[in-house]
Amino acid sequence: MGSCRRAELSGLLCSVSLLCVLLDLQLDGVLGATHVEIEHHLEMGRKLLAAGQLAEALSHYHSAVEGDSKNYLTYYKRAAVFLAMGKSKSALPDLTRAIQLKPDFLAARLQRGNILMKQGNTQEAREDFEAVLQRSPDHEEAQEQLLKANELEELQEEAHAAYHQGDYSATISVLERVIEISPWDPESRELRADCYIRMGDPQKAIQDLTPTTRLRNDNRAAFLKLSMLHYSLGEHHESLNHIRECLKLDQDDKECFSHYKQVKKLSKQLDVAEELIQEDRYQEAIDKYESVMKTEPSVQFYTNLAKERICFCLVKVKLALEAIDVCSEAHQRDPRNANVLRDRAEAYILNQEYEKAVQDYQEAREFDGDSNDIREGLERAQKLLKISRKRDYYKILGVNRNANKQEIIKAYRKLAQQWHPDNFQSEAEKKEAEKKFIDIASAKEVLTDPEMRQKFDAGEDPLDPENQQGGGGGGHGGHGWPFHFNPFESGSFHFKFQYN
């Protein structure tokens, strides 16, 4: 009986042992990876890293770490991939874990010390370099890095001392070297950005603040400051993008939300105003730019922009005197703005002040010598000035440059009746009347013909013999009539114009 029981017990133990082995194999497949699989992931990771396929290499190292969480080398290799990808913050925990698993792993300590120093953490970096030197006193790189860490700490103290004394230029100078040693230190960049702001250089402040949004987790303060800086420079779209990033981190941030509402309102008004201009709805665009100045009266850029664009719109709707006033104010605000000078020149042309138009175009060319609009505008203004010294058909009829056909005919009829030669008795008066009458008829001929009027507006007199092909056409100056006219015919007068 005893031998039978022993046999049964032995069989039972064998079954349990076999079951445990099977369970171990199943769990190994579910919870972890086999040694062969881990080695495969490590080898694939190494090959992909060497080939520069970082994302794929990282995926294999993730699998290797999951398969064996006690292998210090696996963590170290994954940290190397993170560093190659520029993700130093992600590499730090892996290096720390590798050091925990193997405290005498000097390569990991040195690598971690280098990262910490680049992040500006001088004390922690120095501890790592000292730990390396304790085990390997002649380690050259550790010696060099320890000296650099000490230098960095001294420079950081020097920069803060200069800042607190209000010497921002000296602070910036010291921080140049600080940031050279610790390029991933957000605090140094934020300090230098603050110095640039105080010295009135917002563009350089933006350059320093932009990387800090990635160097710090949840850096809402940097996004808010960047948004405000872009806003102050008139870069409302960039401002809106940055303040939205702040709200992505915390939609309930009161400062960010308050600024967001202001930027969004102003940005919308500016975009709509420009859309209205594109659609030739100039009066509506003027109204919208008036709203822009009410929405943001404090930032000079937006008032200057609004004045510039209102000036442009007033020229487009041919309100010459209003345009000259607004353009002159815009020019006073921003004397080097070539667009304002160009638009005021056009307003002067509308008002038949050609000399002033030429002066504005010449000044605009000094600030924007490559603009075709300005070059062509100057040539046109110079032609108009030259013509005006001969004959200006608008002045002859006493109408504005934007007068319509009905207004031109009405002015012509009134002047034709006034200067009809039959109204005068003496020969001298009749000759003077004939001359004026010819000018009046010429003006009517040119300004009621769309093609001829377009030529005249472009700075060319279509009735000038110099501009005629073959010397023909209706010249002036006592050498030819633009129409069949008998100045001595009594009663009502009749004309038959000869259009070229």
Short mmCIF file of C-alpha atoms in Angstrom, two decimals:
data_model
loop_
_atom_site.label_atom_id
_atom_site.label_comp_id
_atom_site.label_asym_id
_atom_site.label_seq_id
_atom_site.Cartn_x
_atom_site.Cartn_y
_atom_site.Cartn_z
CA MET A 1 0.00 0.00 0.00
CA GLY A 2 2.81 2.46 0.96
CA SER A 3 4.63 1.88 -2.29
CA CYS A 4 1.45 2.52 -4.28
CA ARG A 5 0.84 5.81 -2.44
CA ARG A 6 4.41 6.88 -3.03
CA ALA A 7 3.97 6.12 -6.74
CA GLU A 8 0.71 8.15 -6.86
CA LEU A 9 2.35 11.09 -5.02
CA SER A 10 5.32 11.00 -7.34
CA GLY A 11 3.02 11.04 -10.39
CA LEU A 12 1.04 13.95 -8.92
CA LEU A 13 4.22 15.97 -8.31
CA CYS A 14 5.33 15.32 -11.89
CA SER A 15 1.95 16.57 -13.18
CA VAL A 16 2.15 19.73 -11.05
CA SER A 17 5.73 20.36 -12.21
CA LEU A 18 4.72 19.91 -15.84
CA LEU A 19 1.74 22.24 -15.33
CA CYS A 20 4.02 24.92 -13.82
CA VAL A 21 6.38 24.69 -16.79
CA LEU A 22 3.45 25.08 -19.17
CA LEU A 23 2.10 28.04 -17.18
CA ASP A 24 5.55 29.66 -17.18
CA LEU A 25 5.73 29.31 -20.95
CA GLN A 26 2.24 30.79 -21.37
CA LEU A 27 2.98 33.69 -19.00
CA ASP A 28 6.29 34.27 -20.75
CA GLY A 29 4.37 34.70 -23.98
CA VAL A 30 1.75 36.97 -22.40
CA LEU A 31 3.77 39.10 -19.95
CA GLY A 32 7.20 39.22 -21.48
CA ALA A 33 9.40 38.20 -24.35
CA THR A 34 11.83 35.37 -24.70
CA HIS A 35 15.57 35.95 -24.56
CA VAL A 36 15.72 35.35 -28.33
CA GLU A 37 13.01 37.94 -28.99
CA ILE A 38 14.76 40.54 -26.81
CA GLU A 39 18.05 39.95 -28.60
CA HIS A 40 16.21 40.31 -31.92
CA HIS A 41 14.75 43.69 -30.87
CA LEU A 42 18.16 44.91 -29.66
CA GLU A 43 19.86 43.86 -32.90
CA MET A 44 17.13 45.47 -35.04
CA GLY A 45 17.33 48.61 -32.91
CA ARG A 46 21.10 48.78 -33.42
CA LYS A 47 20.83 48.35 -37.21
CA LEU A 48 18.02 50.90 -37.59
CA LEU A 49 19.86 53.40 -35.39
CA ALA A 50 22.97 53.02 -37.55
CA ALA A 51 20.81 53.56 -40.67
CA GLY A 52 19.32 56.72 -39.17
CA GLN A 53 15.79 55.25 -38.96
CA LEU A 54 15.27 56.60 -35.46
CA ALA A 55 11.51 56.14 -35.00
CA GLU A 56 11.72 52.48 -36.06
CA ALA A 57 14.79 51.91 -33.84
CA LEU A 58 12.95 53.45 -30.87
CA SER A 59 10.02 51.08 -31.40
CA HIS A 60 12.33 48.03 -31.12
CA TYR A 61 14.04 49.42 -28.00
CA HIS A 62 10.62 49.99 -26.41
CA SER A 63 9.87 46.29 -27.00
CA ALA A 64 13.26 45.27 -25.58
CA VAL A 65 12.69 47.33 -22.39
CA GLU A 66 9.20 45.86 -21.96
CA GLY A 67 10.63 42.36 -22.43
CA ASP A 68 13.42 42.82 -19.86
CA SER A 69 13.07 45.71 -17.40
CA LYS A 70 16.26 44.73 -15.51
CA ASN A 71 18.74 45.17 -18.36
CA TYR A 72 20.67 48.45 -17.79
CA LEU A 73 22.16 48.39 -21.32
CA THR A 74 18.71 48.36 -22.92
CA TYR A 75 17.77 51.57 -21.11
CA TYR A 76 21.08 53.13 -22.10
CA LYS A 77 20.60 52.24 -25.76
CA ARG A 78 17.06 53.61 -25.77
CA ALA A 79 18.40 56.82 -24.20
CA ALA A 80 20.89 57.06 -27.11
CA VAL A 81 17.98 56.95 -29.59
CA PHE A 82 16.09 59.65 -27.66
CA LEU A 83 19.21 61.85 -27.77
CA ALA A 84 19.64 61.24 -31.51
CA MET A 85 16.01 62.37 -31.91
CA GLY A 86 16.70 65.54 -29.91
CA LYS A 87 14.54 64.37 -26.98
CA SER A 88 16.94 64.93 -24.10
CA LYS A 89 14.13 65.15 -21.55
CA SER A 90 12.98 61.65 -22.51
CA ALA A 91 16.54 60.31 -22.37
CA LEU A 92 17.13 61.39 -18.74
CA PRO A 93 14.79 58.85 -17.04
CA ASP A 94 16.38 55.99 -19.05
CA LEU A 95 19.90 57.05 -18.07
CA THR A 96 18.81 57.37 -14.42
CA ARG A 97 17.29 53.87 -14.53
CA ALA A 98 20.47 52.46 -16.10
CA ILE A 99 22.54 54.04 -13.29
CA GLN A 100 20.16 52.65 -10.63
CA LEU A 101 20.58 49.15 -12.11
CA LYS A 102 24.37 49.57 -12.41
CA PRO A 103 25.79 52.37 -10.19
CA ASP A 104 29.31 51.99 -11.63
CA PHE A 105 28.09 52.48 -15.22
CA LEU A 106 30.33 55.49 -15.98
CA ALA A 107 29.20 56.06 -19.58
CA ALA A 108 25.60 56.59 -18.40
CA ARG A 109 26.73 58.94 -15.59
CA LEU A 110 28.82 60.99 -18.00
CA GLN A 111 25.97 61.19 -20.51
CA ARG A 112 23.48 62.22 -17.83
CA GLY A 113 25.91 64.85 -16.50
CA ASN A 114 26.27 66.31 -19.99
CA ILE A 115 22.48 66.56 -20.41
CA LEU A 116 22.03 68.11 -16.98
CA MET A 117 24.70 70.71 -17.74
CA LYS A 118 23.08 71.58 -21.08
CA GLN A 119 19.85 72.06 -19.14
CA GLY A 120 21.62 74.44 -16.77
CA ASN A 121 21.43 72.10 -13.74
CA THR A 122 25.02 72.70 -12.65
CA GLN A 123 24.83 71.12 -9.18
CA GLU A 124 23.38 67.79 -10.38
CA ALA A 125 25.73 67.73 -13.39
CA ARG A 126 28.75 68.29 -11.13
CA GLU A 127 27.67 65.35 -8.91
CA ASP A 128 27.69 63.03 -11.94
CA PHE A 129 31.12 64.20 -13.15
CA GLU A 130 32.55 63.84 -9.62
CA ALA A 131 31.09 60.30 -9.36
CA VAL A 132 32.88 59.38 -12.61
CA LEU A 133 36.16 60.84 -11.33
CA GLN A 134 35.86 58.96 -8.00
CA ARG A 135 35.95 55.66 -9.90
CA SER A 136 38.22 56.87 -12.72
CA PRO A 137 40.34 59.85 -11.54
CA ASP A 138 42.13 60.25 -14.89
CA HIS A 139 38.93 60.41 -16.99
CA GLU A 140 39.70 63.39 -19.29
CA GLU A 141 36.17 64.16 -20.46
CA ALA A 142 34.81 64.11 -16.90
CA GLN A 143 37.61 66.47 -15.80
CA GLU A 144 36.85 68.90 -18.67
CA GLN A 145 33.11 68.81 -18.05
CA LEU A 146 33.55 69.37 -14.30
CA LEU A 147 35.58 72.52 -15.05
CA LYS A 148 32.90 73.66 -17.49
CA ALA A 149 30.16 73.04 -14.88
CA ASN A 150 32.06 75.22 -12.38
CA GLU A 151 32.49 77.94 -15.02
CA LEU A 152 28.78 77.77 -15.84
CA GLU A 153 27.78 78.22 -12.20
CA GLU A 154 30.01 81.31 -11.89
CA LEU A 155 28.60 82.80 -15.12
CA GLN A 156 25.02 82.21 -13.97
CA GLU A 157 25.72 84.11 -10.75
CA GLU A 158 27.44 86.93 -12.69
CA ALA A 159 24.49 87.26 -15.10
CA HIS A 160 21.94 87.49 -12.28
CA ALA A 161 24.05 90.07 -10.44
CA ALA A 162 24.28 92.27 -13.58
CA TYR A 163 20.52 91.91 -14.15
CA HIS A 164 19.64 93.01 -10.62
CA GLN A 165 21.92 96.05 -11.06
CA GLY A 166 19.91 96.99 -14.17
CA ASP A 167 22.87 96.46 -16.52
CA TYR A 168 20.95 94.58 -19.21
CA SER A 169 23.65 94.90 -21.86
CA ALA A 170 26.21 93.24 -19.55
CA THR A 171 23.65 90.56 -18.62
CA ILE A 172 23.13 89.72 -22.30
CA SER A 173 26.89 89.56 -22.85
CA VAL A 174 27.39 87.06 -20.00
CA LEU A 175 24.35 85.02 -21.03
CA GLU A 176 25.87 84.51 -24.50
CA ARG A 177 28.45 82.17 -22.92
CA VAL A 178 25.91 80.68 -20.49
CA ILE A 179 23.61 79.66 -23.35
CA GLU A 180 26.57 78.37 -25.35
CA ILE A 181 27.31 75.90 -22.50
CA SER A 182 23.66 75.23 -21.58
CA PRO A 183 21.53 75.66 -24.74
CA TRP A 184 18.62 73.69 -23.21
CA ASP A 185 18.31 75.96 -20.15
CA PRO A 186 14.97 77.82 -20.41
CA GLU A 187 15.74 80.12 -17.47
CA SER A 188 18.79 81.71 -19.18
CA ARG A 189 16.86 82.28 -22.39
CA GLU A 190 13.92 83.78 -20.50
CA LEU A 191 16.28 86.11 -18.63
CA ARG A 192 17.94 87.24 -21.85
CA ALA A 193 14.53 87.72 -23.49
CA ASP A 194 13.53 89.97 -20.57
CA CYS A 195 16.71 92.03 -21.11
CA TYR A 196 15.92 92.41 -24.81
CA ILE A 197 12.38 93.57 -23.99
CA ARG A 198 13.73 96.16 -21.54
CA MET A 199 16.19 97.35 -24.19
CA GLY A 200 13.41 97.69 -26.80
CA ASP A 201 14.29 94.75 -29.03
CA PRO A 202 11.17 92.52 -29.08
CA GLN A 203 12.30 90.54 -32.16
CA LYS A 204 15.33 89.13 -30.32
CA ALA A 205 13.16 88.46 -27.27
CA ILE A 206 10.88 86.35 -29.49
CA GLN A 207 13.89 84.38 -30.77
CA ASP A 208 14.87 83.50 -27.19
CA LEU A 209 11.38 82.76 -25.88
CA THR A 210 10.27 80.52 -28.77
CA PRO A 211 12.45 77.49 -27.80
CA THR A 212 11.46 77.80 -24.11
CA THR A 213 7.95 76.63 -25.00
CA ARG A 214 9.53 73.23 -25.73
CA LEU A 215 12.19 73.31 -23.00
CA ARG A 216 9.61 73.68 -20.21
CA ASN A 217 6.54 71.55 -19.67
CA ASP A 218 3.30 73.59 -19.59
CA ASN A 219 5.07 76.87 -20.37
CA ARG A 220 1.92 78.99 -20.56
CA ALA A 221 3.81 82.08 -19.41
CA ALA A 222 6.09 81.89 -22.47
CA PHE A 223 3.17 81.41 -24.88
CA LEU A 224 1.37 84.42 -23.34
CA LYS A 225 4.50 86.59 -23.53
CA LEU A 226 5.16 85.53 -27.13
CA SER A 227 1.58 86.32 -28.07
CA MET A 228 1.85 89.78 -26.51
CA LEU A 229 5.16 90.50 -28.24
CA HIS A 230 3.83 89.49 -31.66
CA TYR A 231 0.68 91.54 -30.95
CA SER A 232 2.75 94.64 -30.15
CA LEU A 233 4.62 94.22 -33.46
CA GLY A 234 1.38 94.01 -35.42
CA GLU A 235 1.77 90.28 -36.14
CA HIS A 236 -1.78 89.43 -35.09
CA HIS A 237 -1.95 85.99 -36.74
CA GLU A 238 1.21 84.82 -34.93
CA SER A 239 -0.15 86.33 -31.73
CA LEU A 240 -3.37 84.37 -32.12
CA ASN A 241 -1.49 81.11 -32.77
CA HIS A 242 0.60 81.45 -29.58
CA ILE A 243 -2.31 82.38 -27.32
CA ARG A 244 -4.23 79.36 -28.63
CA GLU A 245 -1.28 77.16 -27.61
CA CYS A 246 -1.57 78.58 -24.10
CA LEU A 247 -5.28 77.72 -23.97
CA LYS A 248 -4.57 74.19 -25.23
CA LEU A 249 -2.53 73.67 -22.06
CA ASP A 250 -5.27 75.15 -19.84
CA GLN A 251 -8.50 76.47 -21.33
CA ASP A 252 -9.36 78.12 -18.00
CA ASP A 253 -6.20 80.25 -17.81
CA LYS A 254 -7.68 83.71 -17.13
CA GLU A 255 -4.77 85.79 -18.46
CA CYS A 256 -4.51 83.79 -21.66
CA PHE A 257 -8.26 83.81 -22.24
CA SER A 258 -8.54 87.56 -21.70
CA HIS A 259 -5.74 88.25 -24.19
CA TYR A 260 -7.18 85.68 -26.61
CA LYS A 261 -10.52 87.54 -26.77
CA GLN A 262 -8.75 90.83 -27.59
CA VAL A 263 -6.46 89.33 -30.26
CA LYS A 264 -9.26 87.34 -31.86
CA LYS A 265 -11.53 90.40 -32.14
CA LEU A 266 -8.82 92.61 -33.63
CA SER A 267 -7.50 89.91 -35.97
CA LYS A 268 -11.03 89.30 -37.31
CA GLN A 269 -11.56 93.02 -37.97
CA LEU A 270 -8.25 93.33 -39.81
CA ASP A 271 -8.91 90.25 -41.95
CA VAL A 272 -12.43 91.41 -42.85
CA ALA A 273 -11.15 94.90 -43.71
CA GLU A 274 -8.62 93.45 -46.17
CA GLU A 275 -11.27 91.16 -47.68
CA LEU A 276 -13.48 94.20 -48.27
CA ILE A 277 -10.62 95.96 -50.06
CA GLN A 278 -10.08 92.87 -52.25
CA GLU A 279 -13.80 93.04 -53.14
CA ASP A 280 -13.51 96.80 -53.97
CA ARG A 281 -15.89 97.65 -51.10
CA TYR A 282 -13.76 100.58 -50.03
CA GLN A 283 -16.25 102.55 -47.92
CA GLU A 284 -17.04 99.45 -45.85
CA ALA A 285 -13.31 98.82 -45.47
CA ILE A 286 -12.87 102.39 -44.17
CA ASP A 287 -15.59 101.77 -41.57
CA LYS A 288 -13.91 98.52 -40.51
CA TYR A 289 -10.52 100.19 -40.09
CA GLU A 290 -12.22 102.88 -37.99
CA SER A 291 -13.38 100.01 -35.74
CA VAL A 292 -9.82 98.64 -35.59
CA MET A 293 -8.61 101.92 -34.08
CA LYS A 294 -11.36 101.77 -31.44
CA THR A 295 -10.62 98.12 -30.60
CA GLU A 296 -6.89 98.78 -30.11
CA PRO A 297 -6.10 102.46 -29.45
CA SER A 298 -2.95 101.76 -27.42
CA VAL A 299 -0.69 99.93 -29.90
CA GLN A 300 0.65 102.46 -32.40
CA PHE A 301 1.15 99.87 -35.16
CA TYR A 302 -2.60 99.25 -35.62
CA THR A 303 -3.51 102.95 -35.76
CA ASN A 304 -0.74 103.54 -38.31
CA LEU A 305 -1.93 100.59 -40.39
CA ALA A 306 -5.56 101.75 -40.24
CA LYS A 307 -4.61 105.28 -41.34
CA GLU A 308 -2.51 103.87 -44.19
CA ARG A 309 -5.33 101.66 -45.48
CA ILE A 310 -8.01 104.37 -45.08
CA CYS A 311 -5.74 106.66 -47.11
CA PHE A 312 -5.59 103.98 -49.81
CA CYS A 313 -9.38 103.50 -49.82
CA LEU A 314 -10.13 107.24 -50.03
CA VAL A 315 -7.94 107.44 -53.14
CA LYS A 316 -9.83 104.50 -54.63
CA VAL A 317 -13.20 106.24 -54.10
CA LYS A 318 -11.60 109.44 -55.52
CA LEU A 319 -12.18 111.66 -52.48
CA ALA A 320 -9.04 113.68 -53.16
CA LEU A 321 -9.10 116.26 -50.35
CA GLU A 322 -10.07 113.73 -47.65
CA ALA A 323 -7.41 111.36 -48.96
CA ILE A 324 -4.73 114.06 -48.84
CA ASP A 325 -5.62 114.84 -45.19
CA VAL A 326 -5.59 111.21 -44.02
CA CYS A 327 -2.52 110.30 -46.09
CA SER A 328 -0.65 113.31 -44.66
CA GLU A 329 -1.48 112.19 -41.12
CA ALA A 330 -0.38 108.63 -41.97
CA HIS A 331 2.85 110.02 -43.44
CA GLN A 332 3.50 112.03 -40.28
CA ARG A 333 3.06 108.88 -38.20
CA ASP A 334 5.26 106.74 -40.45
CA PRO A 335 7.50 108.97 -42.62
CA ARG A 336 9.33 106.07 -44.30
CA ASN A 337 6.19 104.26 -45.47
CA ALA A 338 6.43 104.11 -49.27
CA ASN A 339 2.79 102.95 -49.63
CA VAL A 340 1.48 106.08 -47.91
CA LEU A 341 3.61 108.33 -50.13
CA ARG A 342 2.42 106.46 -53.22
CA ASP A 343 -1.24 106.84 -52.21
CA ARG A 344 -0.87 110.52 -51.31
CA ALA A 345 0.77 111.08 -54.70
CA GLU A 346 -2.32 109.56 -56.33
CA ALA A 347 -4.54 111.84 -54.22
CA TYR A 348 -2.50 114.84 -55.39
CA ILE A 349 -2.98 113.69 -59.01
CA LEU A 350 -6.74 113.53 -58.39
CA ASN A 351 -6.51 117.09 -57.08
CA GLN A 352 -4.38 118.10 -60.09
CA GLU A 353 -1.39 118.97 -57.88
CA TYR A 354 1.16 117.26 -60.10
CA GLU A 355 4.33 118.79 -58.66
CA LYS A 356 3.44 117.48 -55.20
CA ALA A 357 2.61 114.08 -56.73
CA VAL A 358 6.04 113.93 -58.37
CA GLN A 359 7.73 114.88 -55.07
CA ASP A 360 5.87 112.12 -53.17
CA TYR A 361 6.66 109.49 -55.79
CA GLN A 362 10.34 110.48 -55.77
CA GLU A 363 10.44 110.19 -51.98
CA ALA A 364 8.61 106.84 -52.10
CA ARG A 365 11.23 105.56 -54.56
CA GLU A 366 13.96 106.31 -51.99
CA PHE A 367 12.30 103.89 -49.55
CA ASP A 368 11.22 101.25 -52.09
CA GLY A 369 13.35 101.48 -55.21
CA ASP A 370 12.27 98.06 -56.53
CA SER A 371 8.53 98.78 -56.73
CA ASN A 372 7.13 98.78 -60.28
CA ASP A 373 4.00 100.61 -59.04
CA ILE A 374 6.11 103.48 -57.72
CA ARG A 375 8.33 103.63 -60.80
CA GLU A 376 5.33 103.66 -63.17
CA GLY A 377 3.46 106.13 -60.93
CA LEU A 378 6.42 108.53 -60.98
CA GLU A 379 6.64 108.37 -64.77
CA ARG A 380 2.89 109.06 -65.04
CA ALA A 381 3.03 111.95 -62.57
CA GLN A 382 5.96 113.49 -64.48
CA LYS A 383 4.03 113.20 -67.77
CA LEU A 384 0.95 114.79 -66.20
CA LEU A 385 3.06 117.61 -64.81
CA LYS A 386 4.56 118.21 -68.26
CA ILE A 387 1.10 118.17 -69.90
CA SER A 388 -0.39 120.44 -67.22
CA ARG A 389 2.15 123.05 -68.19
CA LYS A 390 0.64 122.88 -71.68
CA ARG A 391 -3.04 121.96 -71.46
CA ASP A 392 -4.98 120.32 -68.65
CA TYR A 393 -8.38 119.35 -69.98
CA TYR A 394 -9.86 118.96 -66.50
CA LYS A 395 -8.78 122.49 -65.55
CA ILE A 396 -10.03 123.87 -68.88
CA LEU A 397 -13.53 122.57 -68.12
CA GLY A 398 -13.20 123.23 -64.37
CA VAL A 399 -14.11 119.65 -63.39
CA ASN A 400 -12.52 117.13 -61.05
CA ARG A 401 -10.52 114.19 -62.41
CA ASN A 402 -13.29 111.84 -61.27
CA ALA A 403 -16.08 113.78 -63.05
CA ASN A 404 -18.52 111.61 -65.00
CA LYS A 405 -19.57 112.15 -68.62
CA GLN A 406 -22.73 114.09 -67.75
CA GLU A 407 -20.78 116.51 -65.54
CA ILE A 408 -18.19 117.01 -68.31
CA ILE A 409 -20.87 117.76 -70.98
CA LYS A 410 -22.68 120.13 -68.63
CA ALA A 411 -19.45 122.06 -67.90
CA TYR A 412 -18.60 122.09 -71.61
CA ARG A 413 -22.02 123.54 -72.64
CA LYS A 414 -21.80 126.29 -70.07
CA LEU A 415 -18.27 127.31 -71.12
CA ALA A 416 -19.01 126.94 -74.86
CA GLN A 417 -21.89 129.38 -74.55
CA GLN A 418 -19.74 131.75 -72.50
CA TRP A 419 -16.80 131.73 -74.95
CA HIS A 420 -18.63 131.51 -78.28
CA PRO A 421 -16.84 134.00 -80.57
CA ASP A 422 -20.18 135.54 -81.60
CA ASN A 423 -20.42 136.91 -78.06
CA PHE A 424 -17.44 139.22 -78.69
CA GLN A 425 -17.14 142.38 -80.82
CA SER A 426 -13.48 143.31 -81.27
CA GLU A 427 -11.08 141.24 -83.36
CA ALA A 428 -8.73 140.75 -80.38
CA GLU A 429 -11.57 139.48 -78.20
CA LYS A 430 -12.82 137.18 -80.96
CA LYS A 431 -9.32 135.68 -81.41
CA GLU A 432 -9.02 135.10 -77.65
CA ALA A 433 -12.49 133.55 -77.61
CA GLU A 434 -11.64 131.29 -80.57
CA LYS A 435 -8.55 130.03 -78.72
CA LYS A 436 -10.50 129.35 -75.54
CA PHE A 437 -13.35 127.81 -77.50
CA ILE A 438 -10.97 125.38 -79.21
CA ASP A 439 -9.51 124.39 -75.82
CA ILE A 440 -13.00 123.83 -74.40
CA ALA A 441 -14.03 121.70 -77.39
CA SER A 442 -10.74 119.75 -77.24
CA ALA A 443 -11.29 119.06 -73.54
CA LYS A 444 -14.81 117.83 -74.21
CA GLU A 445 -13.58 115.62 -77.08
CA VAL A 446 -10.88 113.97 -74.96
CA LEU A 447 -12.78 113.59 -71.70
CA THR A 448 -15.96 112.16 -73.21
CA ASP A 449 -14.07 109.52 -75.19
CA PRO A 450 -13.09 106.67 -72.80
CA GLU A 451 -9.99 105.65 -74.76
CA MET A 452 -8.69 109.22 -75.15
CA ARG A 453 -9.45 110.03 -71.53
CA GLN A 454 -7.56 106.92 -70.37
CA LYS A 455 -4.54 108.05 -72.39
CA PHE A 456 -4.72 111.53 -70.89
CA ASP A 457 -5.03 110.12 -67.35
CA ALA A 458 -1.94 108.03 -68.03
CA GLY A 459 0.04 111.19 -68.83
CA GLU A 460 -0.34 111.41 -72.61
CA ASP A 461 -2.18 114.16 -74.52
CA PRO A 462 -4.00 112.35 -77.35
CA LEU A 463 -4.38 115.66 -79.24
CA ASP A 464 -0.72 116.64 -78.98
CA PRO A 465 0.86 116.52 -82.48
CA GLU A 466 3.97 114.95 -80.91
CA ASN A 467 1.86 111.94 -79.96
CA GLN A 468 0.17 111.56 -83.36
CA GLN A 469 1.27 108.96 -85.90
CA GLY A 470 2.36 110.56 -89.17
CA GLY A 471 1.91 114.09 -87.81
CA GLY A 472 -1.87 114.10 -88.42
CA GLY A 473 -4.69 114.55 -85.97
CA GLY A 474 -6.29 117.43 -84.18
CA GLY A 475 -3.40 119.44 -82.86
CA HIS A 476 -3.61 122.71 -81.03
CA GLY A 477 -1.70 125.94 -80.72
CA GLY A 478 -3.15 127.58 -83.86
CA HIS A 479 -2.20 124.64 -86.12
CA GLY A 480 -5.38 122.75 -86.81
CA TRP A 481 -8.88 122.32 -85.43
CA PRO A 482 -10.15 119.21 -83.63
CA PHE A 483 -13.56 119.68 -85.34
CA HIS A 484 -15.29 121.52 -88.24
CA PHE A 485 -16.12 124.91 -86.78
CA ASN A 486 -17.11 128.27 -88.23
CA PRO A 487 -16.57 130.73 -85.39
CA PHE A 488 -18.40 133.43 -87.29
CA GLU A 489 -21.58 131.40 -87.89
CA SER A 490 -24.40 133.25 -86.18
CA GLY A 491 -27.02 131.68 -83.97
CA SER A 492 -26.64 128.17 -82.61
CA PHE A 493 -23.29 126.49 -83.23
CA HIS A 494 -22.67 123.03 -84.63
CA PHE A 495 -19.68 120.74 -84.34
CA LYS A 496 -18.64 117.56 -86.06
CA PHE A 497 -15.79 115.97 -84.13
CA GLN A 498 -13.16 114.00 -86.00
CA TYR A 499 -12.18 111.20 -83.61
CA ASN A 500 -8.83 109.61 -84.28
#
